[in-house]
mmCIF file of C-alpha atoms and ligand atoms in Angstrom:
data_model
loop_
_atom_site.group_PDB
_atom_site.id
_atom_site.type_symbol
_atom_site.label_atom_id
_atom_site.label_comp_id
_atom_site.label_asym_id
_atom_site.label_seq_id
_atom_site.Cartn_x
_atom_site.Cartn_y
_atom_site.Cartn_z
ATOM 1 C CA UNK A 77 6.200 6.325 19.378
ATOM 2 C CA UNK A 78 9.776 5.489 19.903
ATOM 3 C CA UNK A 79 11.185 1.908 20.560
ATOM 4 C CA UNK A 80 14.275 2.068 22.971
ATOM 5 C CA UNK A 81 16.738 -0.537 21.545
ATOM 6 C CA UNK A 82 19.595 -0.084 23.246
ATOM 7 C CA UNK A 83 19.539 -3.436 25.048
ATOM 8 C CA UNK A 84 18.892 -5.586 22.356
ATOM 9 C CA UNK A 85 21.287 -3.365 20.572
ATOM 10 C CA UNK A 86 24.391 -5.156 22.558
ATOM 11 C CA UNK A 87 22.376 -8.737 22.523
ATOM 12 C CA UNK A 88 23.076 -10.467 19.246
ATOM 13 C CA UNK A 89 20.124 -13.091 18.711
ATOM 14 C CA UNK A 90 17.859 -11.412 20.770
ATOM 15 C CA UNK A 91 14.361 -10.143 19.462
ATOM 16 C CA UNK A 92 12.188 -7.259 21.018
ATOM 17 C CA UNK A 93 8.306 -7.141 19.924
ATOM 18 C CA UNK A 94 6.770 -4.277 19.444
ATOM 19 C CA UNK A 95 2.965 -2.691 18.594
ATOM 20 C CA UNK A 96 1.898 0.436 17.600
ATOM 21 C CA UNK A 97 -0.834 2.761 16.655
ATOM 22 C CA UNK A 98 -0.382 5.470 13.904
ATOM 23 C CA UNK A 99 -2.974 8.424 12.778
ATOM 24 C CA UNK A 100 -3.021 8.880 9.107
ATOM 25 C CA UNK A 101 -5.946 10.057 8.603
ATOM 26 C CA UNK A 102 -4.428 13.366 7.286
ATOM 27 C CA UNK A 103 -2.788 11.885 4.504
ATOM 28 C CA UNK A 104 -4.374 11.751 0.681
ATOM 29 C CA UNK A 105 -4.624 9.152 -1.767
ATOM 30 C CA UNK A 106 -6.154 9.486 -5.326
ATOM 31 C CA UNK A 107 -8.234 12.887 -4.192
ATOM 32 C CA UNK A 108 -8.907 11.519 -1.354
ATOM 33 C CA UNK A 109 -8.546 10.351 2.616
ATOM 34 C CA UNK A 110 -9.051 6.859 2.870
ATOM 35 C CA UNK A 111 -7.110 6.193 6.234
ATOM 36 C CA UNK A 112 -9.530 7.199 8.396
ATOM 37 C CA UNK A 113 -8.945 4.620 10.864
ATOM 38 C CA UNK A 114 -5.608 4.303 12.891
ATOM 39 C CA UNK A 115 -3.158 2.098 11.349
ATOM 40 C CA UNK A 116 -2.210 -0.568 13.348
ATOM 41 C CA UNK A 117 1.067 -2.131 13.539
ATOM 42 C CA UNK A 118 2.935 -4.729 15.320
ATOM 43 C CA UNK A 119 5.836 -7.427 14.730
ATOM 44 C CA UNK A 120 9.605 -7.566 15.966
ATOM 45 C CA UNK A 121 12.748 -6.461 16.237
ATOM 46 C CA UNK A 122 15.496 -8.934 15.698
ATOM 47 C CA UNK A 123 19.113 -8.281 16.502
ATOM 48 C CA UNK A 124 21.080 -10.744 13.492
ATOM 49 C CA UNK A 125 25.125 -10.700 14.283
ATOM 50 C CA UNK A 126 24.792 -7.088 15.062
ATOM 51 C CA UNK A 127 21.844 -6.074 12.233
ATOM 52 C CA UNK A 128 18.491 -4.925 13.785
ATOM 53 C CA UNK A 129 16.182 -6.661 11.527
ATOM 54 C CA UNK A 130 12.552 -5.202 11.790
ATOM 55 C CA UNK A 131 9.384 -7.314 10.821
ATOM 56 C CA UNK A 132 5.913 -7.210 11.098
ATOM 57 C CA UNK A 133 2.206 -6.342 10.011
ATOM 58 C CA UNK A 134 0.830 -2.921 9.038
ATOM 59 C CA UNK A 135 -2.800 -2.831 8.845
ATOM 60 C CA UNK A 136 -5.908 -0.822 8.863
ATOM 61 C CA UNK A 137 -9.236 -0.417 6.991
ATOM 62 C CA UNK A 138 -9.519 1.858 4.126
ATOM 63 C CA UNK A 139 -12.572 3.985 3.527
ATOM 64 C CA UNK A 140 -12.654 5.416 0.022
ATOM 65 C CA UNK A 141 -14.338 5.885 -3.306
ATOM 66 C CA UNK A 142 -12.356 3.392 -5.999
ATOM 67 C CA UNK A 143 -11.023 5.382 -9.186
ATOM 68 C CA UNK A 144 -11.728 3.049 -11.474
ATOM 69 C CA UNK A 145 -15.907 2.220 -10.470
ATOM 70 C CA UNK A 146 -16.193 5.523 -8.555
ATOM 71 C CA UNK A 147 -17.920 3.863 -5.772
ATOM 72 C CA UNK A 148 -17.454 4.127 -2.261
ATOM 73 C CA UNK A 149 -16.014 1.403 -0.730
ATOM 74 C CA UNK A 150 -14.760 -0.067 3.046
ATOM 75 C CA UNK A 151 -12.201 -2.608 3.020
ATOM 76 C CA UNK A 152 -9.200 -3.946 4.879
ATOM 77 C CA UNK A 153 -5.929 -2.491 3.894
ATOM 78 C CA UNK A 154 -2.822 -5.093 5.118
ATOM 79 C CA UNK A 155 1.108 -4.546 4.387
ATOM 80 C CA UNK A 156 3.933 -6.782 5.331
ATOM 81 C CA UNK A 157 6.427 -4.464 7.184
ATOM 82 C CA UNK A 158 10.075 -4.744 7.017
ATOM 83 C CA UNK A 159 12.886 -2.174 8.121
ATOM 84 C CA UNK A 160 16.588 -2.370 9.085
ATOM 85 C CA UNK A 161 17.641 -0.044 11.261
ATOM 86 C CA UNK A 162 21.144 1.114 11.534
ATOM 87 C CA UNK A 163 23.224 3.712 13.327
ATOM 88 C CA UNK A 164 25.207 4.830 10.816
ATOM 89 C CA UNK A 165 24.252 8.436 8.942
ATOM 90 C CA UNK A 166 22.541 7.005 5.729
ATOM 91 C CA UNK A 167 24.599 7.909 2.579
ATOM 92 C CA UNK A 168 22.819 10.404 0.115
ATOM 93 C CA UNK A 169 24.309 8.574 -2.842
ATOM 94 C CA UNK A 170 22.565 5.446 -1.627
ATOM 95 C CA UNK A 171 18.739 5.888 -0.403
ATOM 96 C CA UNK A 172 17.198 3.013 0.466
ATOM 97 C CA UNK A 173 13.814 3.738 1.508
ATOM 98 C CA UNK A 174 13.544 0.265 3.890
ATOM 99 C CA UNK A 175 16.443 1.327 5.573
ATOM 100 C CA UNK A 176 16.080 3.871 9.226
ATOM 101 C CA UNK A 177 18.748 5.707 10.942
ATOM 102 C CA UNK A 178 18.480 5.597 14.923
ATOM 103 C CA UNK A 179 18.341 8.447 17.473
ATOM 104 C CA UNK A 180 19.774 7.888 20.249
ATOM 105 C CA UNK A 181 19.222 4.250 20.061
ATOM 106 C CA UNK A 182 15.326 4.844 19.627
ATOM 107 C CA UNK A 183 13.663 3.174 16.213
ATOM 108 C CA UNK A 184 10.609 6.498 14.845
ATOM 109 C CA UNK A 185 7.699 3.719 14.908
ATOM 110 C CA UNK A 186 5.561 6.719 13.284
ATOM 111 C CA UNK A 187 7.965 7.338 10.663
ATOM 112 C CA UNK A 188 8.567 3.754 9.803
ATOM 113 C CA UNK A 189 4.945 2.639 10.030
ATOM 114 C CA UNK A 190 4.130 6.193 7.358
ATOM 115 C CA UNK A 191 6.677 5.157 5.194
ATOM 116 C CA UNK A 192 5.774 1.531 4.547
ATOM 117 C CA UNK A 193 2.055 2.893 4.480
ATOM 118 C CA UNK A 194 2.728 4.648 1.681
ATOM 119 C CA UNK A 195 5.572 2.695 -0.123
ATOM 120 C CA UNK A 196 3.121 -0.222 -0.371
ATOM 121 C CA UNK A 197 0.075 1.899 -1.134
ATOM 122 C CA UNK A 198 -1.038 1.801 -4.568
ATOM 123 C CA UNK A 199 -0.936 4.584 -6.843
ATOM 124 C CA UNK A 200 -4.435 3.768 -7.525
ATOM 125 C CA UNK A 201 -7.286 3.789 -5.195
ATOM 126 C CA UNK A 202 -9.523 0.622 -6.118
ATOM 127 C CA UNK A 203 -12.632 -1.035 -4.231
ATOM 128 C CA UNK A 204 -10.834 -5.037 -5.615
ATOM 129 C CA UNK A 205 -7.788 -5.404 -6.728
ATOM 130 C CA UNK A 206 -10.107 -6.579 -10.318
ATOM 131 C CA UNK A 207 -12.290 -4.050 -9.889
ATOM 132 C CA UNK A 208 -14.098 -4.349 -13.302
ATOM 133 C CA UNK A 209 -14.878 -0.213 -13.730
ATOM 134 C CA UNK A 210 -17.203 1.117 -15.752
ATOM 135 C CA UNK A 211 -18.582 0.554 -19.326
ATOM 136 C CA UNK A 212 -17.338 3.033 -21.109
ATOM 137 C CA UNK A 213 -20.484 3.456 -23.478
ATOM 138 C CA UNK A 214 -23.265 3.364 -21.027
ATOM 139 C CA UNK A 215 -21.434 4.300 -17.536
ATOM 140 C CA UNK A 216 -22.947 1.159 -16.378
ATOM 141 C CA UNK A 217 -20.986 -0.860 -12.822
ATOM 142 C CA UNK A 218 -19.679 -3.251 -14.142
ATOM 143 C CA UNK A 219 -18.800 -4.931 -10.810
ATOM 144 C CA UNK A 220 -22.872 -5.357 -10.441
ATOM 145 C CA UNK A 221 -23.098 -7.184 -14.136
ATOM 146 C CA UNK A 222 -22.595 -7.194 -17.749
ATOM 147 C CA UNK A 223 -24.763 -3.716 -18.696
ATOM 148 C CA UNK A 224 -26.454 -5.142 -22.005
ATOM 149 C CA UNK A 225 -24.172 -3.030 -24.326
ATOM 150 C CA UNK A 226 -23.257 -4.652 -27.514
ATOM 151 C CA UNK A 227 -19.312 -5.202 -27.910
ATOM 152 C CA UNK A 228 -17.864 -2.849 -30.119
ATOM 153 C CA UNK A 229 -18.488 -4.059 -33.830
ATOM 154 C CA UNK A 230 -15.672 -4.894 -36.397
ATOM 155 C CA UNK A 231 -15.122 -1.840 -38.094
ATOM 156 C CA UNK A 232 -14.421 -4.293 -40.964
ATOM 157 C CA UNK A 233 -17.424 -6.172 -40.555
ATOM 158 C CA UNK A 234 -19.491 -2.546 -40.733
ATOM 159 C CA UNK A 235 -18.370 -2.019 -43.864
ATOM 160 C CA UNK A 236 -19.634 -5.591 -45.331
ATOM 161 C CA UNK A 237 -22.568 -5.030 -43.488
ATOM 162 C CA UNK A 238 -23.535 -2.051 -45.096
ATOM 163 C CA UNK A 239 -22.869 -3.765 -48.512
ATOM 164 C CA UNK A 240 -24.949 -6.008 -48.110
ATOM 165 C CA UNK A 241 -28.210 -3.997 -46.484
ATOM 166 C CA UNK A 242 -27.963 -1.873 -50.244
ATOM 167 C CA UNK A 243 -28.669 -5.075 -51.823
HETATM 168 ZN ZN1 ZN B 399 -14.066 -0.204 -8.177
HETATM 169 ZN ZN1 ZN B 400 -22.630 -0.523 -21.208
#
């Protein structure tokens, strides 16, 4: 979708809300697609001495299998969203990724929305943000309990131990 700003491009202190729906189901993340529902997104435009200022919400609910637990999970995924939008050509020696050129006036919701989708995205995929994984001897959840497994003994302690079972 495109947002026409070229009223509240000429009124300084002026805001212009805005909402927006965005597919991304397409898009992968950690082998797989967890954006299977439309990403929603919705905030404000604000016009600051002359600076379009864009704020808001980008949200939607991830379906996916964590990489750490390798369980499938469902949970809300929630970004904050924040743009500037400018008319001038951006410069190549200076990227900045929050920062949109206009067309003809118009803000790209879609390619805003994508890009602070995946700029706040994690690299990993994960059911909790302390998503406790798996035991690494016994392949046990460890999100569902401790799985009964010894801690690792003292290699140091192994060796006294051994002493003293000869005796
Ligand atoms: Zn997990
Ligand atoms: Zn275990």
């Amino acid at each position: 979708m495109l947002l026409e700003l070229r009223k509240l491009m000429t009124s300084p202190g002026e805001t212009l809300p805005f909402e927006t729906s965005v597919d991304l189901s397409d898009m992968p993340f950690g082998g797989c697609k967890p954006v299977t529902e439309p990403v929603l997104a919705k905030g404000q435009v604000r016009n600051t001495a002359g600076v379009l200022e864009m704020t808001g919400t980008v949200e939607t609910v991830l379906h996916g299998v964590c990489d750490r637990c390798a369980t499938a999970f469902t949970r809300p995924g929630r970004y904050p969203l924040r743009a500037v939008l400018t008319t001038e050509p951006e410069s190549d020696d200076f990227e900045d990724p929050w920062v949109f050129e206009l067309q003809n006036d118009c803000a790209d919701l879609d390619d805003i929305v994508t890009t602070t989708f995946v700029l706040n995205m994690d690299s990993k995929l994960l059911c909790s943000e302390d998503c406790k994984g798996l035991c690494s001897r016994c392949g046990a959840n460890l999100n569902l309990g401790p799985c009964g497994c010894k801690p690792e003994p003292d290699p140091r302690f192994a060796a006294l131990q051994q002493l003293l079972d000869k005796k």
